[in-house]
Coordinates of N, CA and C in Angstrom, one line a residue:
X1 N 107.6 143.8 183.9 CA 107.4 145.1 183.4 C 106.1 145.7 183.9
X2 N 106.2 147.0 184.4 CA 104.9 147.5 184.7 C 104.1 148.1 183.8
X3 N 103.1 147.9 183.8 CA 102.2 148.8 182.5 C 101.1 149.8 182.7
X4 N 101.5 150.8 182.6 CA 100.5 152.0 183.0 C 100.3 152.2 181.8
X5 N 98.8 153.6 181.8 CA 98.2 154.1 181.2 C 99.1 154.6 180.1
X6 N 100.0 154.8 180.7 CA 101.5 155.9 179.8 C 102.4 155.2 178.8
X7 N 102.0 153.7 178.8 CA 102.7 152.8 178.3 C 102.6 152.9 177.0
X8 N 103.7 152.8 176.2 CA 103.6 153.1 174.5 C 103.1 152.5 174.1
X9 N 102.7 152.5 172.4 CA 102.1 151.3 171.9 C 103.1 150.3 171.3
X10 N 104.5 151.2 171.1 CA 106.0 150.0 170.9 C 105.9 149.0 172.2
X11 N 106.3 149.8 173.4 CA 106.3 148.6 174.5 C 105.0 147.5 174.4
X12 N 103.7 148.0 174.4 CA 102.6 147.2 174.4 C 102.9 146.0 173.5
X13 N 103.3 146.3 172.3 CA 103.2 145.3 170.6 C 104.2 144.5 171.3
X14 N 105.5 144.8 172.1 CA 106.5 144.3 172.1 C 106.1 143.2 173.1
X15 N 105.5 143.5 174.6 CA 104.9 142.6 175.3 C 104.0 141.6 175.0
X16 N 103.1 142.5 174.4 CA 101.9 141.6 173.7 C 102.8 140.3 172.9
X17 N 103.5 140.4 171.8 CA 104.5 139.6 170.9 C 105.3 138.5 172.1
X18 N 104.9 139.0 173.2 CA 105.7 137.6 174.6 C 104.8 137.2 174.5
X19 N 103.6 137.3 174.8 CA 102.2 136.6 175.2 C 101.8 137.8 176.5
X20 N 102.1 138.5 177.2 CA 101.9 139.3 178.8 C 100.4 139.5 178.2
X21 N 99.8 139.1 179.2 CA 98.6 139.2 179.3 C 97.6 140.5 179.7
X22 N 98.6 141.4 180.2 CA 98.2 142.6 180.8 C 98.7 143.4 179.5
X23 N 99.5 143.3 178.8 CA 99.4 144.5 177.7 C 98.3 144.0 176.6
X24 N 98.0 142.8 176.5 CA 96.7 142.6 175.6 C 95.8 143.4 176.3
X25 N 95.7 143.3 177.6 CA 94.6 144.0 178.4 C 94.5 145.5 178.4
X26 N 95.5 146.0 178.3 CA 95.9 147.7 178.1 C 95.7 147.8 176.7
X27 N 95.9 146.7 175.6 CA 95.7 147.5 174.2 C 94.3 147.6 174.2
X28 N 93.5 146.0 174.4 CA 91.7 146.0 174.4 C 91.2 147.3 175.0
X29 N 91.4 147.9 176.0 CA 90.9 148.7 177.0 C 91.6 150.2 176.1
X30 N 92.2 150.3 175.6 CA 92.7 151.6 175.0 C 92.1 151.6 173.4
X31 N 91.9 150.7 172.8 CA 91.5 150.7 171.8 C 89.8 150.3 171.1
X32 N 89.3 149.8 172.3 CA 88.3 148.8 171.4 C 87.0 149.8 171.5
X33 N 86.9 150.6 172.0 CA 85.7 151.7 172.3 C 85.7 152.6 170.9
X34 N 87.2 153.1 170.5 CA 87.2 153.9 169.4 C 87.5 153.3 168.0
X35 N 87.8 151.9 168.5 CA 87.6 150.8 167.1 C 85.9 150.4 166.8
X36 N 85.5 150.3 167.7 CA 84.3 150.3 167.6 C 83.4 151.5 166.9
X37 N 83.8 152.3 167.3 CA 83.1 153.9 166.8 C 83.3 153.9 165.3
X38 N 84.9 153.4 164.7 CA 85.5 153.9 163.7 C 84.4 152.7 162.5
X39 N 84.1 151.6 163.2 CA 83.4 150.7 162.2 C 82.2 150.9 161.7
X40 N 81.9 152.3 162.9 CA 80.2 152.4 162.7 C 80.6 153.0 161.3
X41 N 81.4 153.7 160.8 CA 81.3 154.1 159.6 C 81.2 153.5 158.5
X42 N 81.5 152.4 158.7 CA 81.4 151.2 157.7 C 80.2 150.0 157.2
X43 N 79.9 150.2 159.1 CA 78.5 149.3 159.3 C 77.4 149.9 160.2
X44 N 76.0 149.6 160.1 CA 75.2 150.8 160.9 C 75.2 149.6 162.3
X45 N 75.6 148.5 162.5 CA 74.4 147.6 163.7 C 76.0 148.2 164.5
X46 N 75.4 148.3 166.2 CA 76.6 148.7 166.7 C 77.1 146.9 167.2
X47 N 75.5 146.1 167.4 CA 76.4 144.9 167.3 C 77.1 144.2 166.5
X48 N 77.1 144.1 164.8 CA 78.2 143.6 164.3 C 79.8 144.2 164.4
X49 N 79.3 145.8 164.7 CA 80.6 146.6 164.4 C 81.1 146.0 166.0
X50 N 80.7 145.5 167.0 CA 81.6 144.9 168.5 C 81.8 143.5 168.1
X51 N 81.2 142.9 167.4 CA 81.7 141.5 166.8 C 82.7 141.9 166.7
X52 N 82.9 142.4 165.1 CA 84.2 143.0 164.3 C 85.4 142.9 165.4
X53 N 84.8 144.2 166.1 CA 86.4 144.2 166.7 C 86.9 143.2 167.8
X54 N 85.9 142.7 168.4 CA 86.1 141.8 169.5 C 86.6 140.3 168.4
X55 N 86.6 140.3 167.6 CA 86.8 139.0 166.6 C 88.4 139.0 166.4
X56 N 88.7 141.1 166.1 CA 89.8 141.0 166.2 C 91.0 140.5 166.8
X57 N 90.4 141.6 168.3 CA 91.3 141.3 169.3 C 91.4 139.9 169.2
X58 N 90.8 139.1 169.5 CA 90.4 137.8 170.0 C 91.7 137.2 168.8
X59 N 91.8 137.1 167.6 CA 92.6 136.9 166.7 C 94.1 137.7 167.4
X60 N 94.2 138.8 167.2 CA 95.0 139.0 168.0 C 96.5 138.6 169.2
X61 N 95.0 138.4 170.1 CA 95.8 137.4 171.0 C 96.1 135.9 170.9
X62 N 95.5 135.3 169.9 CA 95.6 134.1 170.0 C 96.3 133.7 168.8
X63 N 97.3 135.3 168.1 CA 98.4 134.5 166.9 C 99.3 136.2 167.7
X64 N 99.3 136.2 168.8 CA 100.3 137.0 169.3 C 101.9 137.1 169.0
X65 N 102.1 136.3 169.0 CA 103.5 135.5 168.6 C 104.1 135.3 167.6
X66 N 103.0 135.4 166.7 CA 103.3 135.1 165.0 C 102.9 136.9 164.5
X67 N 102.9 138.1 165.2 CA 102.5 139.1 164.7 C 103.2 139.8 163.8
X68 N 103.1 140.4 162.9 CA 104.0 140.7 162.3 C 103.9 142.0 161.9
X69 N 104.1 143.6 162.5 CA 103.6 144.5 162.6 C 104.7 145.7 162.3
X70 N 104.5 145.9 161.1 CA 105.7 147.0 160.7 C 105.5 148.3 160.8
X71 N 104.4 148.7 161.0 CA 104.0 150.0 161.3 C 103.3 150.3 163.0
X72 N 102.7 151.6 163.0 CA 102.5 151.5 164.4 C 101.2 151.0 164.6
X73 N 101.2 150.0 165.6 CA 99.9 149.4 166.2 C 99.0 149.9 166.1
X74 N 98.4 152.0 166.3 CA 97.3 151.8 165.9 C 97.0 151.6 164.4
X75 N 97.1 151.9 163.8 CA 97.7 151.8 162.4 C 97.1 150.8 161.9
X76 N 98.0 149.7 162.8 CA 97.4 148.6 162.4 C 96.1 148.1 162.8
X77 N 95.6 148.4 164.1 CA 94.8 147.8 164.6 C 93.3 148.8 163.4
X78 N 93.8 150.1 163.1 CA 92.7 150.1 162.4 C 92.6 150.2 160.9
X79 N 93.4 149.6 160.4 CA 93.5 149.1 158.9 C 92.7 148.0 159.2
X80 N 93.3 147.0 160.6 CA 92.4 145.9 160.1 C 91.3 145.8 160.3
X81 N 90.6 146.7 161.2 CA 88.9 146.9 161.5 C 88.9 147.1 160.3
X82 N 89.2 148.2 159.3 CA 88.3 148.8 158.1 C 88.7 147.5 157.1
X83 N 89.5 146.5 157.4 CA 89.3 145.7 156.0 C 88.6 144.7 156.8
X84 N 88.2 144.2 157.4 CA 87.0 143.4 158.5 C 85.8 143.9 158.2
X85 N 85.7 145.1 157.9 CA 84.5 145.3 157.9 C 83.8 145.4 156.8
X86 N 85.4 145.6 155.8 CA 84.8 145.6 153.9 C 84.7 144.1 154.0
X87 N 85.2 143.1 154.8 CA 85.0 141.7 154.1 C 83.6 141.5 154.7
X88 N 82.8 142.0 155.8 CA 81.9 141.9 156.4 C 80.6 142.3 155.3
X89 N 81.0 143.5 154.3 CA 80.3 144.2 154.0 C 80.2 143.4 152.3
X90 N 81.1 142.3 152.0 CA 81.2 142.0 151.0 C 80.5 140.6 150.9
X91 N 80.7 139.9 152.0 CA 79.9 138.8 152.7 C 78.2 139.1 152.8
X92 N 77.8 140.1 152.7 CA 76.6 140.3 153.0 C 76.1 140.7 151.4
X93 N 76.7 141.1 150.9 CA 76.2 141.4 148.9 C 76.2 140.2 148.6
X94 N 77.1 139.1 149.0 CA 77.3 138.1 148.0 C 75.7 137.5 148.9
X95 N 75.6 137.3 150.1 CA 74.4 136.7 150.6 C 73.1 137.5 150.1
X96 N 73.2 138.6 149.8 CA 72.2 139.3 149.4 C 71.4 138.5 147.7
X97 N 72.6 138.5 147.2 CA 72.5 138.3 145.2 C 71.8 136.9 145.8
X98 N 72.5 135.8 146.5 CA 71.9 134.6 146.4 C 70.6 134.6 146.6
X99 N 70.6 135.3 147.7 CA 68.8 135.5 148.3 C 67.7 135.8 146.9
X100 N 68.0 137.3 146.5 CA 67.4 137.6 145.6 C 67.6 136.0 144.8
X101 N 68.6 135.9 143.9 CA 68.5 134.9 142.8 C 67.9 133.7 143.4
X102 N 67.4 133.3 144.4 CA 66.9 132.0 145.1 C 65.4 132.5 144.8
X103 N 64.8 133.4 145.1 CA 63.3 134.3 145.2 C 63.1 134.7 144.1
X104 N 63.6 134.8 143.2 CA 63.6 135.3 141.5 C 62.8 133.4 141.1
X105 N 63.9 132.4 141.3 CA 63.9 131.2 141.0 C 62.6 130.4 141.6
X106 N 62.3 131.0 142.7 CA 61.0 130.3 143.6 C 59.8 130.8 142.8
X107 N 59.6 132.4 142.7 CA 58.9 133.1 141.7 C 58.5 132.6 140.4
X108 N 59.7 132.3 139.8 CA 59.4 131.9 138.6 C 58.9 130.4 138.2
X109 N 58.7 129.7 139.5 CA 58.7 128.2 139.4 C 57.2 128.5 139.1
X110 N 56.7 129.1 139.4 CA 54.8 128.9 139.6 C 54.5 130.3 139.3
X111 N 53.4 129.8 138.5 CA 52.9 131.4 137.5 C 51.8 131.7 138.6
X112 N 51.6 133.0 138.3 CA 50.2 133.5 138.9 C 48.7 133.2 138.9
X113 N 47.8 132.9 139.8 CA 46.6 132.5 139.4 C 45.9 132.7 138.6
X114 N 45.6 134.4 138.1 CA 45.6 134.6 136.7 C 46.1 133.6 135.5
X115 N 47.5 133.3 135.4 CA 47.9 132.8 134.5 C 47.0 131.5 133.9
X116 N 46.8 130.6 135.3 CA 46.0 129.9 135.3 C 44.8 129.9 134.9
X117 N 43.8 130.9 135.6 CA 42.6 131.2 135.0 C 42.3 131.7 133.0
X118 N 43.6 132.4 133.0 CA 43.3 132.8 131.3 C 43.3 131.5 130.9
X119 N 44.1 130.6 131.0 CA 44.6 129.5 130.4 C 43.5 128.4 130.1
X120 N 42.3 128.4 131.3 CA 41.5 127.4 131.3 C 40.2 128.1 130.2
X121 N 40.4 129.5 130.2 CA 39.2 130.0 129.5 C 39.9 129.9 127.7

């Protein structure tokens, strides 16, 4: 099958779901510039937001076969940036709370010099 610029995203999903290696290559190249843009709205670094999607694709291609895609590809492809990027975004609060609660806990281990000085007078 030949695959030009004009190529649907039905035929693409359909190829891609063989393994053809050139429709993964026509989706990446059609999609991944304005999947990228769409995550900046989620995330400010433009490098995690090309992680994100490059993580996708990469997932993607390598459960091609097992795809299971009931609506239309782009659809999908950007539902699942925007929940990639809430789990990205949810991964980072929970590392956030620890940090703080770890620095609250170091803090509290040892009182202030002052404390010290009232104590001896």
């Amino acid at each position: 099958m030949n695959i030009t610029d004009n190529s649907t995203d039905t035929l693409l999903l359909e190829l891609l779901k063989r393994g053809n290696m050139s429709a993964f290559e026509k989706v990446f190249t059609r999609y991944y510039s304005t999947l990228c843009a769409y995550s900046r709205l989620f995330i400010r670094s433009g490098d995690v937001c090309e992680n994100i999607v490059q993580e996708l694709m990469l997932w993607i291609w390598e459960n091609h076969s097992e795809l299971h895609i009931n609506d239309s590809l782009s659809r999908y492809l950007f539902t699942a940036t925007r929940n990639r990027c809430l789990k990205h975004i949810s991964h980072e609060m929970v590392e956030r709370r620890v940090l703080d609660e770890m620095h609250k806990k170091l803090h509290g281990q040892f009182e202030s010099p002052d404390f010290y000085i009232v104590r001896e007078l």
